[in-house]
XYZ file of C-alpha atoms in Angstrom:
490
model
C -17.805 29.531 -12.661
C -17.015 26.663 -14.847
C -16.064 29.131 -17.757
C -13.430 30.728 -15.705
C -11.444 27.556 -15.235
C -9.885 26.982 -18.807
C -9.930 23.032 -18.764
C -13.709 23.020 -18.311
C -13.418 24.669 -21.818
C -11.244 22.281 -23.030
C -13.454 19.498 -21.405
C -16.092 20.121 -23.826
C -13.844 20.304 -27.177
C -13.013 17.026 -25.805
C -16.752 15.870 -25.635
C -16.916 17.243 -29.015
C -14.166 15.866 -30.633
C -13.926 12.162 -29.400
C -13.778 10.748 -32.289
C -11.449 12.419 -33.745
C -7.960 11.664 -33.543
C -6.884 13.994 -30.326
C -3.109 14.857 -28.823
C -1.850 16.741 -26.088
C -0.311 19.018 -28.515
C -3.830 19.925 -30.080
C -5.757 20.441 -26.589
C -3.304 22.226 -25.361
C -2.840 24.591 -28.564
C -6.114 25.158 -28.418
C -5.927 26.989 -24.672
C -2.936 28.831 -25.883
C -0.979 26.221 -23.212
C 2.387 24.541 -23.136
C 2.602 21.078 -23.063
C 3.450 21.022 -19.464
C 1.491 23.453 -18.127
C -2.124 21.952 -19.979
C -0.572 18.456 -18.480
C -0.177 19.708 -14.902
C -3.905 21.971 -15.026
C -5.177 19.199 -16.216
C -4.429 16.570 -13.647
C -4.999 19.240 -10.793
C -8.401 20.003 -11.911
C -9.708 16.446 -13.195
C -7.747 13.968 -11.331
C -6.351 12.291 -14.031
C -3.990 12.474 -17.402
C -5.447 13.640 -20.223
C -5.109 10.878 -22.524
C -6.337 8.874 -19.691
C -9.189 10.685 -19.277
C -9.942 10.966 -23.017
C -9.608 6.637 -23.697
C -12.187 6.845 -20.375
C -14.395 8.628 -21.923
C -14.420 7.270 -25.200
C -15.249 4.156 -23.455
C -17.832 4.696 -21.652
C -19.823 6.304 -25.132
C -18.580 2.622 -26.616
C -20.041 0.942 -23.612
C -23.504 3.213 -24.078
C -23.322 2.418 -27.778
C -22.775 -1.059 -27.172
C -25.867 -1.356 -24.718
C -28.224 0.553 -26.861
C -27.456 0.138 -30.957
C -26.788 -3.027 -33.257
C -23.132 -1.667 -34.655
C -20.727 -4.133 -34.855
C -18.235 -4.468 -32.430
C -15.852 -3.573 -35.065
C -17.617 -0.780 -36.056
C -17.716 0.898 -32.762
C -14.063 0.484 -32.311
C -13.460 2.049 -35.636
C -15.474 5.183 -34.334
C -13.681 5.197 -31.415
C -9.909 5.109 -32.503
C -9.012 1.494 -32.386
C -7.483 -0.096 -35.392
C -8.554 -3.227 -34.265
C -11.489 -5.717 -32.735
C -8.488 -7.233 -30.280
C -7.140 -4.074 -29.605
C -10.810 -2.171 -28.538
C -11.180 -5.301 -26.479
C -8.160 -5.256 -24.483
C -8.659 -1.704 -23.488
C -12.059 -2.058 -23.190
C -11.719 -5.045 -20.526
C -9.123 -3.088 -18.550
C -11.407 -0.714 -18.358
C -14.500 -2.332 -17.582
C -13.470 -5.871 -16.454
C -15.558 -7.445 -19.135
C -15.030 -7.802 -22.818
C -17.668 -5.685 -24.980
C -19.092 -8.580 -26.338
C -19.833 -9.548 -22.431
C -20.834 -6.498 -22.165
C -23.202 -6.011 -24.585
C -24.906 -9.166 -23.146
C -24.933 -8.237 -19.441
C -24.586 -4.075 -19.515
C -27.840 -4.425 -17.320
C -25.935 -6.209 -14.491
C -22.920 -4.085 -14.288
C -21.734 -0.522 -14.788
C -18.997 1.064 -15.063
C -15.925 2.912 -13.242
C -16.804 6.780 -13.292
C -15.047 9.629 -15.307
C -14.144 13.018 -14.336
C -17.135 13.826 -16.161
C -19.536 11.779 -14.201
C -17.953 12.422 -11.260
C -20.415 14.350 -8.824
C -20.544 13.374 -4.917
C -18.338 10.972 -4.761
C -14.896 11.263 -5.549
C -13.749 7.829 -7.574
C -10.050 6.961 -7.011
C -7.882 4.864 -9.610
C -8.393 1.635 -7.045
C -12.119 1.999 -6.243
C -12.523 1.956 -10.226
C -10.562 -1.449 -9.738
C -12.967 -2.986 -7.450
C -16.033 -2.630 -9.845
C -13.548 -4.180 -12.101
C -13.548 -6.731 -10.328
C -17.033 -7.000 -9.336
C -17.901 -6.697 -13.059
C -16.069 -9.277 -13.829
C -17.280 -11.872 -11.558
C -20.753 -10.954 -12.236
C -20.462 -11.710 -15.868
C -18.447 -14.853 -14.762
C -21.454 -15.925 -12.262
C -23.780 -15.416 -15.023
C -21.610 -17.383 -17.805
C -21.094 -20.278 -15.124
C -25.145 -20.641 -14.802
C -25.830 -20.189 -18.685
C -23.349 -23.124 -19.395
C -24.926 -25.141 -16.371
C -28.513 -24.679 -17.997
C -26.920 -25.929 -21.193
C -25.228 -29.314 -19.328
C -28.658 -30.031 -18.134
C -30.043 -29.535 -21.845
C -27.369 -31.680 -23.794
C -27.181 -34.729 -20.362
C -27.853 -38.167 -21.632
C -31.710 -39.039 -20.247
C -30.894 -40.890 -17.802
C -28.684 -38.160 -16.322
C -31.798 -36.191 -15.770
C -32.592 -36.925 -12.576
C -29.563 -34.479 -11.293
C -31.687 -31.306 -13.191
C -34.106 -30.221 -10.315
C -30.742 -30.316 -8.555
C -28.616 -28.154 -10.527
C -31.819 -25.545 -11.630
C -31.646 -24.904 -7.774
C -27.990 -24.493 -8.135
C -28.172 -22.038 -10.906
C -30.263 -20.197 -8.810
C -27.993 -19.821 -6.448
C -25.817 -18.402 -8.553
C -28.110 -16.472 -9.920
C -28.698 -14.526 -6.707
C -25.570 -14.216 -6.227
C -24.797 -11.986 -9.129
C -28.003 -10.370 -8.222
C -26.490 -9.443 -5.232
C -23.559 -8.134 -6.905
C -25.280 -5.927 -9.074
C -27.173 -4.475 -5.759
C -24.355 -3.524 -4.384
C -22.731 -1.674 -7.472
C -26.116 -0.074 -7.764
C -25.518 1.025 -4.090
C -22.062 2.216 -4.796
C -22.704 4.246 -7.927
C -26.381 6.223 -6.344
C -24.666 7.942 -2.859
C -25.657 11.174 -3.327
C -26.019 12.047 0.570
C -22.436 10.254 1.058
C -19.188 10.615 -0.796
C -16.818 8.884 1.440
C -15.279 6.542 0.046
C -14.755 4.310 3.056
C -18.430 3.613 2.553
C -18.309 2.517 -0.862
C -15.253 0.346 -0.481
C -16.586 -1.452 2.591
C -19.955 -2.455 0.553
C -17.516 -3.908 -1.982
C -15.384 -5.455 -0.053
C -17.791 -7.109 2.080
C -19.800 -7.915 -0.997
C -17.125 -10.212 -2.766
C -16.520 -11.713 0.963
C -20.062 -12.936 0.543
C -19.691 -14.072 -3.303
C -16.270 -15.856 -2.188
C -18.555 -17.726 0.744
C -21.467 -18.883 -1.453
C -19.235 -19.268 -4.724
C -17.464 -21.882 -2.160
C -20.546 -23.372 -0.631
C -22.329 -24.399 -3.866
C -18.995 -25.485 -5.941
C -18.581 -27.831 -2.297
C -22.883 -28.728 -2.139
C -22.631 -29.561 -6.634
C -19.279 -31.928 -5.364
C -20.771 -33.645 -2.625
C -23.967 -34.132 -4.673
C -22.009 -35.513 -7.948
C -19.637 -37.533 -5.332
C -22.975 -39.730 -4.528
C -23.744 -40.255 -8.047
C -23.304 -43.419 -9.708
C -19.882 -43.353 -11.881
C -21.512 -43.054 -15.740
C -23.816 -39.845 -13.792
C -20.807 -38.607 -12.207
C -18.846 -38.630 -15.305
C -21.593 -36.303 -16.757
C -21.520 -33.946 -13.944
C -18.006 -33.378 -13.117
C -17.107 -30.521 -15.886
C -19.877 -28.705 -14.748
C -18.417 -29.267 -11.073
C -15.285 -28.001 -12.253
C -16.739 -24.847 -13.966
C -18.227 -24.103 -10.171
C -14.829 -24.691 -8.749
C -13.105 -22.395 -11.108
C -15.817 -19.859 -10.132
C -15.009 -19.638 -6.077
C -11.073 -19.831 -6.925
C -11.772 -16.828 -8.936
C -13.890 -15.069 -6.241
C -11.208 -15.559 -3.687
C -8.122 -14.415 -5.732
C -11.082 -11.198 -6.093
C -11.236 -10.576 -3.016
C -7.767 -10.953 -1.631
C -6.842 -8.613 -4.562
C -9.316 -5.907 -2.989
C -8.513 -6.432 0.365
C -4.854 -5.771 -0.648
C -5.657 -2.440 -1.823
C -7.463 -1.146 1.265
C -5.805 -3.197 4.001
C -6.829 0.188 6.371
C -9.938 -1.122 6.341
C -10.467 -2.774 9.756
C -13.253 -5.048 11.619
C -15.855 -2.380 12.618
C -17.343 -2.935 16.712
C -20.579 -2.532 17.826
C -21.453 -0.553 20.997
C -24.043 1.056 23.013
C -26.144 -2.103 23.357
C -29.838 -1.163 25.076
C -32.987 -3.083 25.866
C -34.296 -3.282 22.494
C -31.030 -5.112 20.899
C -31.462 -7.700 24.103
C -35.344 -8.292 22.858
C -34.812 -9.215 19.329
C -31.666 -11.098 20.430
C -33.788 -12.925 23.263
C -36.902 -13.355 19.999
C -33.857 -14.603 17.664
C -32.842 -17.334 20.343
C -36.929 -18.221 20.814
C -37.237 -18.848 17.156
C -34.216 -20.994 16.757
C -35.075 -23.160 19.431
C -38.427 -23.369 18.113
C -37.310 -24.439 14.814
C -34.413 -26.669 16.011
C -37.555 -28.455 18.169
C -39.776 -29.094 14.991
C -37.058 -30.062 13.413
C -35.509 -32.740 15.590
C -39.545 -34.110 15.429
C -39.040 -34.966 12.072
C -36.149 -36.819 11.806
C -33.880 -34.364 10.671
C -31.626 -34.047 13.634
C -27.990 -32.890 12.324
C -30.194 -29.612 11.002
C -31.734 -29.428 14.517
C -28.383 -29.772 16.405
C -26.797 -26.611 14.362
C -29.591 -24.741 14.613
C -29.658 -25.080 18.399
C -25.713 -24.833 18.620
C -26.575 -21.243 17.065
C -29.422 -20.145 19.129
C -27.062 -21.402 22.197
C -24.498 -19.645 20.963
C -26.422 -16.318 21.139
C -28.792 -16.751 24.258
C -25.265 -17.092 25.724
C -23.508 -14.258 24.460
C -24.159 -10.961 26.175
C -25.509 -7.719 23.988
C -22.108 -5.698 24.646
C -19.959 -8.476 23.451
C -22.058 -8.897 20.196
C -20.079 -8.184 17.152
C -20.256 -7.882 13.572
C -18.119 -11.069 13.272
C -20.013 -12.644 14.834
C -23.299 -11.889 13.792
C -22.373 -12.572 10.294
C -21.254 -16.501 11.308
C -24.148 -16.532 12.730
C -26.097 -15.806 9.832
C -23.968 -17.628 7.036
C -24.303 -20.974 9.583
C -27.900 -20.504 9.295
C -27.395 -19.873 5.251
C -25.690 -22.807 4.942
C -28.710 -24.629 6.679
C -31.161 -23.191 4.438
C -28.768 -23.912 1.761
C -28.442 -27.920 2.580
C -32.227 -27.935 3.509
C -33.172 -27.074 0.670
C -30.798 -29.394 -1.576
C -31.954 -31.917 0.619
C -35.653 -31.347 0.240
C -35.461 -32.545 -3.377
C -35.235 -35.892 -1.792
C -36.537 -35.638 1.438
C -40.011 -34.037 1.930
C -39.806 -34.180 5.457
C -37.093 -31.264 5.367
C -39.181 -28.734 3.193
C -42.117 -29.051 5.799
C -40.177 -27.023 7.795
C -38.181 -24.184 5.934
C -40.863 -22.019 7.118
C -39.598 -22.727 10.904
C -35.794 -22.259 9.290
C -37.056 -19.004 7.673
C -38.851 -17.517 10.244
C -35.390 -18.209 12.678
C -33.357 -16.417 9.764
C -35.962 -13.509 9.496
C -35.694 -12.773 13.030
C -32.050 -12.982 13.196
C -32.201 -10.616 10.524
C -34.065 -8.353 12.161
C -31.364 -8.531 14.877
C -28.373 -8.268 12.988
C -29.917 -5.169 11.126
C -30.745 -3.173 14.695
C -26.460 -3.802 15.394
C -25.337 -2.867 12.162
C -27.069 0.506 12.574
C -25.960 1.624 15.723
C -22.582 3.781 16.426
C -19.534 2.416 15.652
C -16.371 3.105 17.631
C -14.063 3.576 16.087
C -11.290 3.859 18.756
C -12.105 -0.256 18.602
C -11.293 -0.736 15.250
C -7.839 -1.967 14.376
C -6.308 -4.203 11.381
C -6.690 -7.752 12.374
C -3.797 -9.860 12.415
C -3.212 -12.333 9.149
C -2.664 -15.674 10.911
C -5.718 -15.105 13.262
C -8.106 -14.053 10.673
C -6.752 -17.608 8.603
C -7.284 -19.674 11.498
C -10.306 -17.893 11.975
C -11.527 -18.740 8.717
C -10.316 -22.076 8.806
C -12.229 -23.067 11.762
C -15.230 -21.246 10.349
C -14.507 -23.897 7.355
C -14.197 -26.516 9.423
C -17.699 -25.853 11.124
C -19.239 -26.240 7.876
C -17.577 -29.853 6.640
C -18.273 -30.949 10.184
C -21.787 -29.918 9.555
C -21.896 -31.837 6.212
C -19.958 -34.782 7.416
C -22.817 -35.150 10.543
C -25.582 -35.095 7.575
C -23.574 -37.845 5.588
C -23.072 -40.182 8.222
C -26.998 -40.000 9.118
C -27.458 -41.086 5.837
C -25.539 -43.433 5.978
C -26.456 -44.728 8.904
C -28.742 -47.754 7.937
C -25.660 -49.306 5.896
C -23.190 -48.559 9.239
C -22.336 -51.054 11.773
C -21.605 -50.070 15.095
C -18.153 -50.305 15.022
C -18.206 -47.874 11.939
C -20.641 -45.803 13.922
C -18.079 -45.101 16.410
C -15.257 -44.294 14.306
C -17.384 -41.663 12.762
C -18.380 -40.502 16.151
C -14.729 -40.110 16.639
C -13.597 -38.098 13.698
C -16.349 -35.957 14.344
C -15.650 -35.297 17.509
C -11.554 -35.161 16.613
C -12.759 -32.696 13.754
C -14.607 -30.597 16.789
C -11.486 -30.398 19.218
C -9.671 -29.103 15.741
C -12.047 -26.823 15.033
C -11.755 -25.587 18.674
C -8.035 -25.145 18.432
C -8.087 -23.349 14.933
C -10.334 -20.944 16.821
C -7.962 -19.771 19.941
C -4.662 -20.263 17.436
C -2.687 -17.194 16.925
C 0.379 -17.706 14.892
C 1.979 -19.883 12.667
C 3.977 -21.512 14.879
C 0.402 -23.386 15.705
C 0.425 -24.756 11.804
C 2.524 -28.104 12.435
C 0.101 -29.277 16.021
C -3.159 -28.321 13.290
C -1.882 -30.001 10.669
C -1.300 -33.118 12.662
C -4.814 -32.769 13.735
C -6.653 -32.429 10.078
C -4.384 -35.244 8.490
C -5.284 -37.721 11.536
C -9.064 -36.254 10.988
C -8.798 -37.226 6.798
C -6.668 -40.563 7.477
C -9.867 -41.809 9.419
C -12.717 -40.672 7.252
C -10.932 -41.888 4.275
C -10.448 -45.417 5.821
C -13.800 -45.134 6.477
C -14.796 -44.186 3.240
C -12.712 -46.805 1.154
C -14.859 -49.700 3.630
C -18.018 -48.522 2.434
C -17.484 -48.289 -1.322
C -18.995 -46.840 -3.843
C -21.517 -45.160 -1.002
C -18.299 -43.784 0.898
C -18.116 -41.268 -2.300
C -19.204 -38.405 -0.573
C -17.394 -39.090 2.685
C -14.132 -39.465 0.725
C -15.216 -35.878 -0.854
C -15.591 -34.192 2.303
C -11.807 -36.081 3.615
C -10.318 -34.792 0.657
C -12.286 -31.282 1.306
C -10.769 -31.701 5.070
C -6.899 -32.176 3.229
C -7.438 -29.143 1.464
C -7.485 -27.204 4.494
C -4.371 -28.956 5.881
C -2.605 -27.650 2.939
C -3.633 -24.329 3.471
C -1.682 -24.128 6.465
């Protein structure tokens, strides 16, 4: 069948002439064509220009070459038509997303966008090839960010190296987050059984959602931690802070670049909600309140109060109002937990003791979340959510999490607090709350001046507060200025 359709034929004197130096003139010559005609077949039948297709190709043998032999880069580019190193680069990073010498050094974490050749099931369009772009790109940025963290840590003055158990637990973090990545471009390039395209762009999308959310959580946990240094420490620590920093801006301007292109993507509802969904829900809510219990026992009470405020959350919420918005706060709260926990436990044994009970609340959450995710979706319910309540949205979901921090903070703190600074934390906390609480129900931007009001009162206090306590108000100044940011965002 293939034989009949004269640009299969000329597919394979491509394959066999790649590099050497090919023309539209030649290819089509070679079918007896015109110009035109060869141009218009072409596109028709593969989906793409021919030259196009032809620098594609030759690409992806570079990439193969660059994965599996010693050349040079030179010399591949040489074989492949470029006259130059910076020429087969710049081509080769549109392409890919990554420079070959990145490339070459990480091929087993990313892959690359499909050509008319490799296309089987699925059906690749110019912006899907984009988004593994993009995911490429961050993955080998993740990946850079961790190997120069690992060499901070080797070149710190000795007395800096107390901060290493600390920022090996941050690298991985970061390390599973490019993990992650990589799972989900390994998802997108094996559906064999489904070659929608919806499918593939949702993983994506929601996959650099979830790199922009822990990219943001560990550059804020590696600030906080630095901000309680002592000033020679934090001096150390604060390029490597910045390299973190530069990582989640990155993952966000990602992200909104991707969600650009597919804006017809919309928030998916669950439905149908039975017995079963209503059991792991209620063994969810018995597991958090479990954990929140041991816990409080031991001292650790602003873990125990968000744990509970979650498990609340859900015992109250009935099954056929449970969403996939809300299931997934649910479970990055409980991250973020896990995630301070765990930073935590480096200094404070008491909190590793019970990351099993944490675990075991997460596991069965899990569990949960998993039994929604796989049921129908209607998608009569689906429609584009509006931009200034999915920013308020996020905002307040932002807010949750420096009100969480700010609660830890302040408890340890507490010893050095009087009571009148006691209350004026109690009050910022709870002004931070009624903000939070606002950003939530807020649904255009004529709300921005009343919130901004709010978060600059909110940062004027805890920076007052800070500048009493010194040198140990550090990290409470970090979180104000964290608090600012989000005014400005408005």
């Amino acid at each position: 069948m293939y034989d009949e359709n004269p640009i299969f034929r000329s597919l394979a004197l491509i394959e066999e002439r790649l590099c050497e130096k090919l023309t539209i003139e030649t290819l089509a010559d070679s079918l007896h064509f015109s110009k035109y005609h060869y141009q218009h077949l072409f596109r028709e039948t593969v989906g793409d220009s021919v030259m196009r297709y032809v620098t594609r190709r030759r690409l992806a043998l570079a990439a193969q070459e660059l994965a599996d032999k010693d050349s040079t880069i030179l010399e591949i580019a040489l074989k492949y038509g470029y006259d130059s190193h910076e020429g087969f680069t710049r081509s080769f990073r549109a392409h890919l997303g990554v420079t070959p010498t990145e490339y070459r050094k990480y091929h087993q974490s990313i892959t690359s966008p499909a050509t008319g050749k490799e296309k089987t099931a699925m059906s690749y369009t110019n912006a899907a090839d984009e988004m593994i772009r993009e995911l490429n790109g961050l993955i080998v940025q993740a990946k850079e960010t961790a190997a120069q963290t690992i060499k901070s840590v080797h070149t710190a003055p000795k007395d800096a190296a107390v901060y290493a158990p600390f920022w090996d637990f941050v690298i991985s973090q970061t390390d599973t987050m490019a993990k992650d990545l990589t799972r989900t471009l390994s998802q997108i390039t094996s559906i064999p059984q489904r070659p929608d395209e919806i499918s593939a762009r949702f993983l994506i999308i929601k996959a650099l959602d979830d790199a922009v959310f822990w990219s943001n959580l560990i550059a804020f946990q590696a600030g906080l931690t630095v901000a309680r240094a002592n000033p020679a420490h934090r001096a150390v620590w604060e390029p490597v802070c910045k390299t973190y920093e530069k990582l989640a801006r990155d993952a966000k301007k990602k992200a909104q670049k991707v969600t650009a292109l597919f804006e017809e993507l919309a928030a998916l509802i669950f439905r149908d909600m039975e017995n079963e969904a209503r059991r792991k829900i209620q063994r969810a809510v018995e597991a958090g309140y479990a954990a929140a219990s041991a816990l409080s026992a031991a001292s650790c009470a602003w873990l125990a109060e968000e744990i509970h405020d979650i498990a609340d959350g859900l015992s109250s919420t009935p099954p056929g109002e449970m969403t996939a918005a809300l299931w997934e706060d649910c479970m990055l709260r409980l991250d973020i937990i896990a995630f301070a926990a765990g930073a935590d436990a480096l200094r404070s044994p008491s909190c590793a003791r019970h990351s099993g009970d944490i675990q075991n609340f997460r596991d069965r959450m899990a569990d949960a979340a998993d039994f929604f995710e796989n049921l129908p979706l209607d998608s009569s319910s689906s429609a584009p959510a509006c931009a200034a309540v999915k920013k308020y949205r996020d905002l307040a979901f932002q807010g949750t999490i420096l009100l969480f921090y700010m609660k830890g903070e302040i408890q340890k703190l507490d010893r050095l607090l009087d009571d009148d600074q006691r209350s004026a934390f109690a009050s910022s906390c709870g002004s931070l709350h009624q903000t939070i609480l606002l950003l939530s129900h807020s649904e255009n931007e004529a709300d921005a001046p009343r919130l901004q009001g709010c978060l600059q009162d909110v940062y004027d206090a805890l920076a007052g507060q800070a500048h009493k306590l010194g040198a140990c108000g550090a990290p409470i100044q970090y979180i104000a200025d964290e608090i600012g940011k989000m005014r400005g965002s408005l």
